[in-house]
Amino acid sequence: SASTSGQNRNAILVSHRQKGNPLLKHLRNVRWTFADVVCDYLLGQSSCALYISLRYHLLHPDYLYYRIRELQRNFKLRVVLCHVDVEDVAKPLLEVTRTTMLHDCTLLCGWSFEECGRYLETLKVYENKPSDSIREQMHSDYLSRLTHALTSIRHVNKTDVVTLGSAFGSLSHVMDASMEDLARCPGIGERKVKRLYDTFHEPFRHVS
Amino acid sequence: MLPFQGLIVSDLLDDPNGGLVVLSSGLPLPSLVASLLLLHDASAGSLLLLSASDTQKSAISAALRRYGQPDLPLPFDIPGDLPSHNRTALYASGAALFVTPRVLVADLLTSRVPPSSIAALVVLNAHRLSDTSTEAFIARILRDHSPSSPIHAFSDRPQAMVAGFAKAERIMKSLFVRRLHLWPRFHVLVSTDLERAPPEVLDVRVPMTPAMIGIQAAVLGSMDACLKELRRTNKVDVEDLTVENGLFKSFDEIVRRQLDPIWHTLGKKTKQLVSDLKTLRKLLDYLVRYDAVTYLKYLDTLRVSEGVRSVWIFADSSYKIFELAKKRVYQMVREDGTKISVDTKSATRKRKVNNENKKETGSGTGASSAIETNGSKVDTKAGVVLEEFLEEAPKWKVLRELLEEIEEERRKGIQPKEGEMVAEDAGDLSEIVLVACKDERSCMQLEDCISRSPQQVMREEWEKYLLGKVELHSLRKRNKKRSQEPKGFGVLDGVVAAGSSDNSEPSSISKYENDALLAAASEINILSKEVDFGDNPQSESRMKGFRKTRGKGRSRKGLSKTQLPEAKSYQIDNNDKNEKTSSKHEGGHSDPERKSPGSYQENNLENICIEKDLIQGHKEESHGSTLNHIKPLPPVQFYALDSDQHILDVLNPFVIIVYHPDMTFVREIEVYKAENPSKKLKVYFLFYEDSAEVQKFEASIRRENSAFESLIRQKSLMMIPVDQVIVDMREFMSSLPNVLHLKGMHVIPVTLEVGDYILSPQICVERKSIADLFQSFASGRLYHQVETMSRYYRMPVLLIEFSQDKSFSFQSASDIGDDVSPTSIISKLSLLVLHFPRLRLVWSRNVHATAEIFSSLKQNQDEPDESKAIRVGVPSEDGVVENDVRAENYNTSAIEFLRRLPGVTDANYRALMDGCKNLAELALLPIERLTELMGGQKAARMLKEFLDAKCPTLL
């Protein structure tokens, strides 16, 4: 049983309700297994997904609401995976959007079973992936990186970065500099000095 | 000012956008507006008061005088014909101004008044507004150009606010206000204030005469029949069609609102039923307001004017109405039976004075009909005689008794000063009894009843009635005998013209009866001709004097001993005023009784009566008109509720007799008493027992309460009446702001640091077209944007907006590929969602769908705050970012810096923060410690190398 739970941790747990959903055929990059879960797809410890097709929603407009209510507050990420399978999309999609917004769900839209399946796979595969690939690209050269770091401090511009670098020799010396030394740099006015010094010397966490 | 008034004002001012205040009728609306004026600062611009009625204007000015400093300028009333440059100057002066919507909208459109110079707009009578009214137009212009100036709207007609579907909400929408303030009389703060020192209230129930009861039952019966008939048409919603609702004017509105759209398809009968109900309601109202003779006269004219068409007039019960109404005035008796009936009648008759007249009339019948000559002579001789009954309104007697009782108590109170009585009476206004009745007419009549006697009043009405009959008769004979008629008759044309316009003889009055009436009338003619000479200019001017001051209330001093000198001084008093106002009275009053010629006639009749008094006074001293000279009366003022003046503060009465109960006036009394808690005040209510009057009074309170309950319910369900959206300047490159504006949203362009659209204080939207989405994922901008949105808003939204002319999907199924690929948009979105579980995604087919979604998302949300939205994410000078919850606990600038350092990731930055105090300390940490904290040597080395790397120098 320990091994099954271990296995289950790496698999999507699929509700029995989803039996017969063609989407399941497209879950090939992750393992999945049927289980007794409240949501349609249990993706991780604190994330889950509900599946709804717009065609079904048109027939049962209240279905989604009741399913979301069942979830209660047990999940940090609650995905509503919406299969867009009707032509006239505006009205049903508006309703689904509204319901998900009002009940703290994240709406993802797929236009085919493949696409819907791929979302589920990706959410599972990326469960612990850092955000680096969608964050601002790090430039490899030193000056760009230095500029990137120092300009995060308000009022500090690219010229200031060069000034500070050449005045102190290294970033660690900039970070350790005294107010007087910072103020001696040309172009670094009183305001920037204070911002720089506070950023480096104020504790990360204020004592509450 | 009472505490609750202060609360109403401060509540209203709480919202810089303004609001709509609905309060119970009778609560001091003018004082509320006055206190807004007091708070107005001329340097902020002008304060414009829109749509105030004339009485409201004067009441507001009066309230301002009461509360404010005496040198405070009163709001200026801009007349419509004031030259435009004068208006421009007034607007620029920053004063408070009354202005009509028509003038203001023109001035706004022609830029005579720059919207920015308007500090605030106050709209009165808000219940009259609709989204197409001029006030709404003005509000729209004002909101577009000067969104920060508040609009305050008031209404004291809660019933009118619930007429129609979501009316309050639509009014608020059209004025762009968001807050609805409800102040019903039953509001706990209002009732505590008003009931702290309530006046002493006495409820006097006066029984109606059997005839009145009969008429009331018959009218109600007719109404019921009409309602049943109306229900049968299946054209109206029956729920509101009750007899109780039928008592109110607004009933017509209820019916008309339902029928108006299909009015042209209705049959004659249905339309007639609607108008019949209106007529019947009036009959019910007049029953307790008019004397018996006037009531009969009204019925007569009704019979003439609508006899042919109306449905109700042929109903069984309406026959009873006419019969009983007539019985209250006179009866026809066969000549042979006359003597018996007169004798028996005289035994039951209360007023013996009339005996003499009666016999004269009775015996005169034959003679005068002979004078009338013509063909009717024979018929008259057939032996039908007119017998007067002249039933007095039961309230008259009660009113007199009350006044006598009040005076008695009052005299007891000031016994020691009896010698100075007269002087004191004349000077002391605080000892006044106020009698409030519905209209001017009742005021005048009651005054006559008190000053003279009810019998005289009835007799005069009766004589006028008869003269009217003659006029009707002579009209039918066209000009034939015109020259022979006494001069005084010409002026009476107005009295009967309305009733007899179609010249048809009322069919149901028998010939006999008519002739007898004519005979009785002609007798009076002779009498009045005889006393023509008795008329003098002095008495005429006196009558005019009476007229003029009426409505504002005026004191009639104790009539007993001081009558003569009082009367004299009174005349002198009024003679000079008379000159100023006489033109006004000659100028077209439509009410014939108020025409000066009418009073001329009245005077004549009065003189007759006086003569009669003199004659009869010897014989029957204890009876009739002499009765009113026996007991002294207190100074009395009459007040017509219709005139809508606020007189309580001016007159300071110590007793108020509410002759015609009225909910609004009751509240005014309550407020007056609460404002003067130390003053002793006694209030009498005169109700006819078991009458429609009581029913109507009680129903009016019920109706107002239920209107408030409905408003309270509506308020809880109310959608946000104004849809404001704050839009980042850069977004105006796209068409969405335009489409939002088209949809009626109020678009406010600003420069936003965080987000593109702010829908509410909680909802912030970052909009991405498909191309944008791919591009900003690639650059990492999107991640950063979502991160800051999540930091400042509870509901960060990523809007993915497709284009209408491209397909609504990212990719076709075949493009998806076999594996999870990091470059796929699916992967990127999934990763974003995983890292920001609070991020809401909105998928929109096109711009128009987006607008729909926005307005749907805004429901039940507060409007966004422009000034706050601009500041979001922008650090102030000392580096603190407002609304950033983290800023209070974290050095956000340091954390941002830390996270940009190489080797630092989502996974390890928290550990680094825990491991050292600040960045300066971090810079000095050895590599071993860094390895420990960052959970890996690779990352630690990357960081350390970067920190210690030699900077390239420019040298």
PDB file of N, CA and C in Angstrom, chain A residues 98-156:
ATOM      1  N   ARG A  98     -17.886  33.636 -15.389  1.00  0.00           N
ATOM      2  CA  ARG A  98     -18.426  34.285 -14.194  1.00  0.00           C
ATOM      3  C   ARG A  98     -18.415  33.334 -12.992  1.00  0.00           C
ATOM      4  N   THR A  99     -18.872  32.123 -13.240  1.00  0.00           N
ATOM      5  CA  THR A  99     -18.919  31.149 -12.148  1.00  0.00           C
ATOM      6  C   THR A  99     -17.516  30.878 -11.596  1.00  0.00           C
ATOM      7  N   THR A 100     -16.553  30.697 -12.488  1.00  0.00           N
ATOM      8  CA  THR A 100     -15.206  30.403 -11.992  1.00  0.00           C
ATOM      9  C   THR A 100     -14.616  31.602 -11.253  1.00  0.00           C
ATOM     10  N   MET A 101     -14.876  32.808 -11.763  1.00  0.00           N
ATOM     11  CA  MET A 101     -14.356  34.005 -11.108  1.00  0.00           C
ATOM     12  C   MET A 101     -14.915  34.136  -9.698  1.00  0.00           C
ATOM     13  N   LEU A 102     -16.232  33.960  -9.592  1.00  0.00           N
ATOM     14  CA  LEU A 102     -16.891  34.183  -8.309  1.00  0.00           C
ATOM     15  C   LEU A 102     -16.518  33.110  -7.294  1.00  0.00           C
ATOM     16  N   HIS A 103     -16.079  31.948  -7.768  1.00  0.00           N
ATOM     17  CA  HIS A 103     -15.816  30.867  -6.827  1.00  0.00           C
ATOM     18  C   HIS A 103     -14.358  30.436  -6.837  1.00  0.00           C
ATOM     19  N   ASP A 104     -13.498  31.405  -7.100  1.00  0.00           N
ATOM     20  CA  ASP A 104     -12.060  31.213  -6.951  1.00  0.00           C
ATOM     21  C   ASP A 104     -11.517  30.009  -7.716  1.00  0.00           C
ATOM     22  N   CYS A 105     -11.873  29.909  -8.973  1.00  0.00           N
ATOM     23  CA  CYS A 105     -11.311  28.843  -9.796  1.00  0.00           C
ATOM     24  C   CYS A 105     -10.542  29.469 -10.962  1.00  0.00           C
ATOM     25  N   THR A 106      -9.591  28.719 -11.462  1.00  0.00           N
ATOM     26  CA  THR A 106      -8.807  29.171 -12.599  1.00  0.00           C
ATOM     27  C   THR A 106      -9.342  28.486 -13.849  1.00  0.00           C
ATOM     28  N   LEU A 107      -9.680  29.292 -14.834  1.00  0.00           N
ATOM     29  CA  LEU A 107     -10.299  28.737 -16.030  1.00  0.00           C
ATOM     30  C   LEU A 107      -9.247  28.503 -17.116  1.00  0.00           C
ATOM     31  N   LEU A 108      -9.203  27.259 -17.612  1.00  0.00           N
ATOM     32  CA  LEU A 108      -8.357  26.957 -18.763  1.00  0.00           C
ATOM     33  C   LEU A 108      -9.249  26.427 -19.858  1.00  0.00           C
ATOM     34  N   CYS A 109      -9.000  26.908 -21.072  1.00  0.00           N
ATOM     35  CA  CYS A 109      -9.841  26.480 -22.180  1.00  0.00           C
ATOM     36  C   CYS A 109      -9.048  25.612 -23.158  1.00  0.00           C
ATOM     37  N   GLY A 110      -9.691  24.530 -23.586  1.00  0.00           N
ATOM     38  CA  GLY A 110      -9.094  23.684 -24.607  1.00  0.00           C
ATOM     39  C   GLY A 110     -10.107  23.477 -25.702  1.00  0.00           C
ATOM     40  N   TRP A 111      -9.625  23.386 -26.942  1.00  0.00           N
ATOM     41  CA  TRP A 111     -10.570  23.277 -28.051  1.00  0.00           C
ATOM     42  C   TRP A 111     -10.685  21.841 -28.585  1.00  0.00           C
ATOM     43  N   SER A 112      -9.925  20.951 -27.970  1.00  0.00           N
ATOM     44  CA  SER A 112     -10.011  19.545 -28.392  1.00  0.00           C
ATOM     45  C   SER A 112      -9.711  18.687 -27.167  1.00  0.00           C
ATOM     46  N   PHE A 113     -10.032  17.396 -27.255  1.00  0.00           N
ATOM     47  CA  PHE A 113      -9.704  16.501 -26.146  1.00  0.00           C
ATOM     48  C   PHE A 113      -8.198  16.421 -25.954  1.00  0.00           C
ATOM     49  N   GLU A 114      -7.482  16.466 -27.090  1.00  0.00           N
ATOM     50  CA  GLU A 114      -6.025  16.431 -27.000  1.00  0.00           C
ATOM     51  C   GLU A 114      -5.512  17.599 -26.161  1.00  0.00           C
ATOM     52  N   GLU A 115      -6.042  18.799 -26.491  1.00  0.00           N
ATOM     53  CA  GLU A 115      -5.554  19.992 -25.813  1.00  0.00           C
ATOM     54  C   GLU A 115      -5.909  19.948 -24.314  1.00  0.00           C
ATOM     55  N   CYS A 116      -7.123  19.533 -24.034  1.00  0.00           N
ATOM     56  CA  CYS A 116      -7.548  19.431 -22.636  1.00  0.00           C
ATOM     57  C   CYS A 116      -6.663  18.437 -21.894  1.00  0.00           C
ATOM     58  N   GLY A 117      -6.443  17.304 -22.559  1.00  0.00           N
ATOM     59  CA  GLY A 117      -5.591  16.294 -21.941  1.00  0.00           C
ATOM     60  C   GLY A 117      -4.196  16.825 -21.688  1.00  0.00           C
ATOM     61  N   ARG A 118      -3.691  17.608 -22.651  1.00  0.00           N
ATOM     62  CA  ARG A 118      -2.343  18.123 -22.516  1.00  0.00           C
ATOM     63  C   ARG A 118      -2.230  19.079 -21.318  1.00  0.00           C
ATOM     64  N   TYR A 119      -3.263  19.859 -21.076  1.00  0.00           N
ATOM     65  CA  TYR A 119      -3.234  20.744 -19.904  1.00  0.00           C
ATOM     66  C   TYR A 119      -3.077  19.924 -18.623  1.00  0.00           C
ATOM     67  N   LEU A 120      -3.872  18.845 -18.562  1.00  0.00           N
ATOM     68  CA  LEU A 120      -3.812  18.024 -17.352  1.00  0.00           C
ATOM     69  C   LEU A 120      -2.408  17.420 -17.186  1.00  0.00           C
ATOM     70  N   GLU A 121      -1.892  16.903 -18.289  1.00  0.00           N
ATOM     71  CA  GLU A 121      -0.547  16.327 -18.258  1.00  0.00           C
ATOM     72  C   GLU A 121       0.472  17.353 -17.786  1.00  0.00           C
ATOM     73  N   THR A 122       0.411  18.533 -18.413  1.00  0.00           N
ATOM     74  CA  THR A 122       1.410  19.563 -18.111  1.00  0.00           C
ATOM     75  C   THR A 122       1.332  20.000 -16.652  1.00  0.00           C
ATOM     76  N   LEU A 123       0.096  20.195 -16.184  1.00  0.00           N
ATOM     77  CA  LEU A 123      -0.051  20.623 -14.795  1.00  0.00           C
ATOM     78  C   LEU A 123       0.551  19.602 -13.841  1.00  0.00           C
ATOM     79  N   LYS A 124       0.413  18.324 -14.237  1.00  0.00           N
ATOM     80  CA  LYS A 124       0.978  17.278 -13.383  1.00  0.00           C
ATOM     81  C   LYS A 124       2.510  17.254 -13.501  1.00  0.00           C
ATOM     82  N   VAL A 125       2.992  17.295 -14.735  1.00  0.00           N
ATOM     83  CA  VAL A 125       4.437  17.206 -14.968  1.00  0.00           C
ATOM     84  C   VAL A 125       5.167  18.397 -14.349  1.00  0.00           C
ATOM     85  N   TYR A 126       4.572  19.570 -14.457  1.00  0.00           N
ATOM     86  CA  TYR A 126       5.232  20.785 -13.985  1.00  0.00           C
ATOM     87  C   TYR A 126       4.961  21.089 -12.511  1.00  0.00           C
ATOM     88  N   GLU A 127       4.381  20.136 -11.853  1.00  0.00           N
ATOM     89  CA  GLU A 127       3.939  20.347 -10.475  1.00  0.00           C
ATOM     90  C   GLU A 127       4.989  21.085  -9.637  1.00  0.00           C
ATOM     91  N   ASN A 128       6.227  20.685  -9.770  1.00  0.00           N
ATOM     92  CA  ASN A 128       7.274  21.296  -8.940  1.00  0.00           C
ATOM     93  C   ASN A 128       8.285  22.096  -9.758  1.00  0.00           C
ATOM     94  N   LYS A 129       7.928  22.456 -10.960  1.00  0.00           N
ATOM     95  CA  LYS A 129       8.871  23.150 -11.824  1.00  0.00           C
ATOM     96  C   LYS A 129       8.978  24.630 -11.434  1.00  0.00           C
ATOM     97  N   PRO A 130      10.207  25.145 -11.361  1.00  0.00           N
ATOM     98  CA  PRO A 130      10.349  26.576 -11.083  1.00  0.00           C
ATOM     99  C   PRO A 130       9.847  27.417 -12.242  1.00  0.00           C
ATOM    100  N   SER A 131       9.632  28.686 -11.968  1.00  0.00           N
ATOM    101  CA  SER A 131       9.025  29.557 -12.972  1.00  0.00           C
ATOM    102  C   SER A 131      10.054  30.156 -13.924  1.00  0.00           C
ATOM    103  N   ASP A 132      11.279  29.767 -13.784  1.00  0.00           N
ATOM    104  CA  ASP A 132      12.340  30.423 -14.556  1.00  0.00           C
ATOM    105  C   ASP A 132      12.030  30.576 -16.033  1.00  0.00           C
ATOM    106  N   SER A 133      11.446  29.530 -16.623  1.00  0.00           N
ATOM    107  CA  SER A 133      11.283  29.563 -18.077  1.00  0.00           C
ATOM    108  C   SER A 133      10.275  30.620 -18.523  1.00  0.00           C
ATOM    109  N   ILE A 134       9.447  31.089 -17.646  1.00  0.00           N
ATOM    110  CA  ILE A 134       8.533  32.156 -18.067  1.00  0.00           C
ATOM    111  C   ILE A 134       8.895  33.489 -17.425  1.00  0.00           C
ATOM    112  N   ARG A 135      10.001  33.527 -16.694  1.00  0.00           N
ATOM    113  CA  ARG A 135      10.421  34.802 -16.111  1.00  0.00           C
ATOM    114  C   ARG A 135      11.383  35.490 -17.070  1.00  0.00           C
ATOM    115  N   GLU A 136      11.679  36.739 -16.734  1.00  0.00           N
ATOM    116  CA  GLU A 136      12.582  37.495 -17.589  1.00  0.00           C
ATOM    117  C   GLU A 136      13.893  36.745 -17.782  1.00  0.00           C
ATOM    118  N   GLN A 137      14.328  36.705 -19.029  1.00  0.00           N
ATOM    119  CA  GLN A 137      15.548  35.965 -19.335  1.00  0.00           C
ATOM    120  C   GLN A 137      16.753  36.633 -18.699  1.00  0.00           C
ATOM    121  N   MET A 138      17.570  35.793 -18.054  1.00  0.00           N
ATOM    122  CA  MET A 138      18.802  36.319 -17.509  1.00  0.00           C
ATOM    123  C   MET A 138      19.789  36.543 -18.662  1.00  0.00           C
ATOM    124  N   HIS A 139      20.400  37.725 -18.657  1.00  0.00           N
ATOM    125  CA  HIS A 139      21.445  37.917 -19.662  1.00  0.00           C
ATOM    126  C   HIS A 139      22.731  37.349 -19.091  1.00  0.00           C
ATOM    127  N   SER A 140      23.491  36.793 -20.003  1.00  0.00           N
ATOM    128  CA  SER A 140      24.638  36.037 -19.511  1.00  0.00           C
ATOM    129  C   SER A 140      25.813  36.945 -19.147  1.00  0.00           C
ATOM    130  N   ASP A 141      25.893  38.114 -19.817  1.00  0.00           N
ATOM    131  CA  ASP A 141      27.074  38.923 -19.518  1.00  0.00           C
ATOM    132  C   ASP A 141      26.946  39.632 -18.176  1.00  0.00           C
ATOM    133  N   TYR A 142      28.060  39.871 -17.565  1.00  0.00           N
ATOM    134  CA  TYR A 142      28.095  40.353 -16.192  1.00  0.00           C
ATOM    135  C   TYR A 142      27.385  41.689 -16.009  1.00  0.00           C
ATOM    136  N   LEU A 143      27.683  42.634 -16.903  1.00  0.00           N
ATOM    137  CA  LEU A 143      27.112  43.973 -16.719  1.00  0.00           C
ATOM    138  C   LEU A 143      25.586  43.960 -16.805  1.00  0.00           C
ATOM    139  N   SER A 144      25.064  43.146 -17.751  1.00  0.00           N
ATOM    140  CA  SER A 144      23.601  43.053 -17.864  1.00  0.00           C
ATOM    141  C   SER A 144      23.006  42.524 -16.570  1.00  0.00           C
ATOM    142  N   ARG A 145      23.613  41.484 -16.029  1.00  0.00           N
ATOM    143  CA  ARG A 145      23.101  40.903 -14.786  1.00  0.00           C
ATOM    144  C   ARG A 145      23.179  41.905 -13.639  1.00  0.00           C
ATOM    145  N   LEU A 146      24.306  42.606 -13.600  1.00  0.00           N
ATOM    146  CA  LEU A 146      24.469  43.602 -12.539  1.00  0.00           C
ATOM    147  C   LEU A 146      23.419  44.705 -12.667  1.00  0.00           C
ATOM    148  N   THR A 147      23.246  45.143 -13.898  1.00  0.00           N
ATOM    149  CA  THR A 147      22.244  46.184 -14.146  1.00  0.00           C
ATOM    150  C   THR A 147      20.855  45.692 -13.759  1.00  0.00           C
ATOM    151  N   HIS A 148      20.578  44.432 -14.171  1.00  0.00           N
ATOM    152  CA  HIS A 148      19.273  43.850 -13.853  1.00  0.00           C
ATOM    153  C   HIS A 148      19.014  43.861 -12.347  1.00  0.00           C
ATOM    154  N   ALA A 149      20.010  43.532 -11.586  1.00  0.00           N
ATOM    155  CA  ALA A 149      19.850  43.474 -10.132  1.00  0.00           C
ATOM    156  C   ALA A 149      19.720  44.870  -9.542  1.00  0.00           C
ATOM    157  N   LEU A 150      20.653  45.755  -9.888  1.00  0.00           N
ATOM    158  CA  LEU A 150      20.675  47.058  -9.228  1.00  0.00           C
ATOM    159  C   LEU A 150      19.521  47.971  -9.648  1.00  0.00           C
ATOM    160  N   THR A 151      19.075  47.830 -10.902  1.00  0.00           N
ATOM    161  CA  THR A 151      17.975  48.720 -11.316  1.00  0.00           C
ATOM    162  C   THR A 151      16.632  48.295 -10.721  1.00  0.00           C
ATOM    163  N   SER A 152      16.613  47.167 -10.035  1.00  0.00           N
ATOM    164  CA  SER A 152      15.372  46.824  -9.335  1.00  0.00           C
ATOM    165  C   SER A 152      15.126  47.804  -8.191  1.00  0.00           C
ATOM    166  N   ILE A 153      16.190  48.475  -7.771  1.00  0.00           N
ATOM    167  CA  ILE A 153      16.043  49.514  -6.754  1.00  0.00           C
ATOM    168  C   ILE A 153      15.593  50.791  -7.460  1.00  0.00           C
ATOM    169  N   ARG A 154      14.544  51.351  -6.975  1.00  0.00           N
ATOM    170  CA  ARG A 154      13.933  52.491  -7.656  1.00  0.00           C
ATOM    171  C   ARG A 154      14.901  53.668  -7.753  1.00  0.00           C
ATOM    172  N   HIS A 155      14.816  54.360  -8.832  1.00  0.00           N
ATOM    173  CA  HIS A 155      15.614  55.548  -9.149  1.00  0.00           C
ATOM    174  C   HIS A 155      17.023  55.223  -9.638  1.00  0.00           C
ATOM    175  N   VAL A 156      17.437  53.956  -9.537  1.00  0.00           N
ATOM    176  CA  VAL A 156      18.793  53.625  -9.977  1.00  0.00           C
ATOM    177  C   VAL A 156      18.758  53.338 -11.479  1.00  0.00           C
TER     178      VAL A 156
END
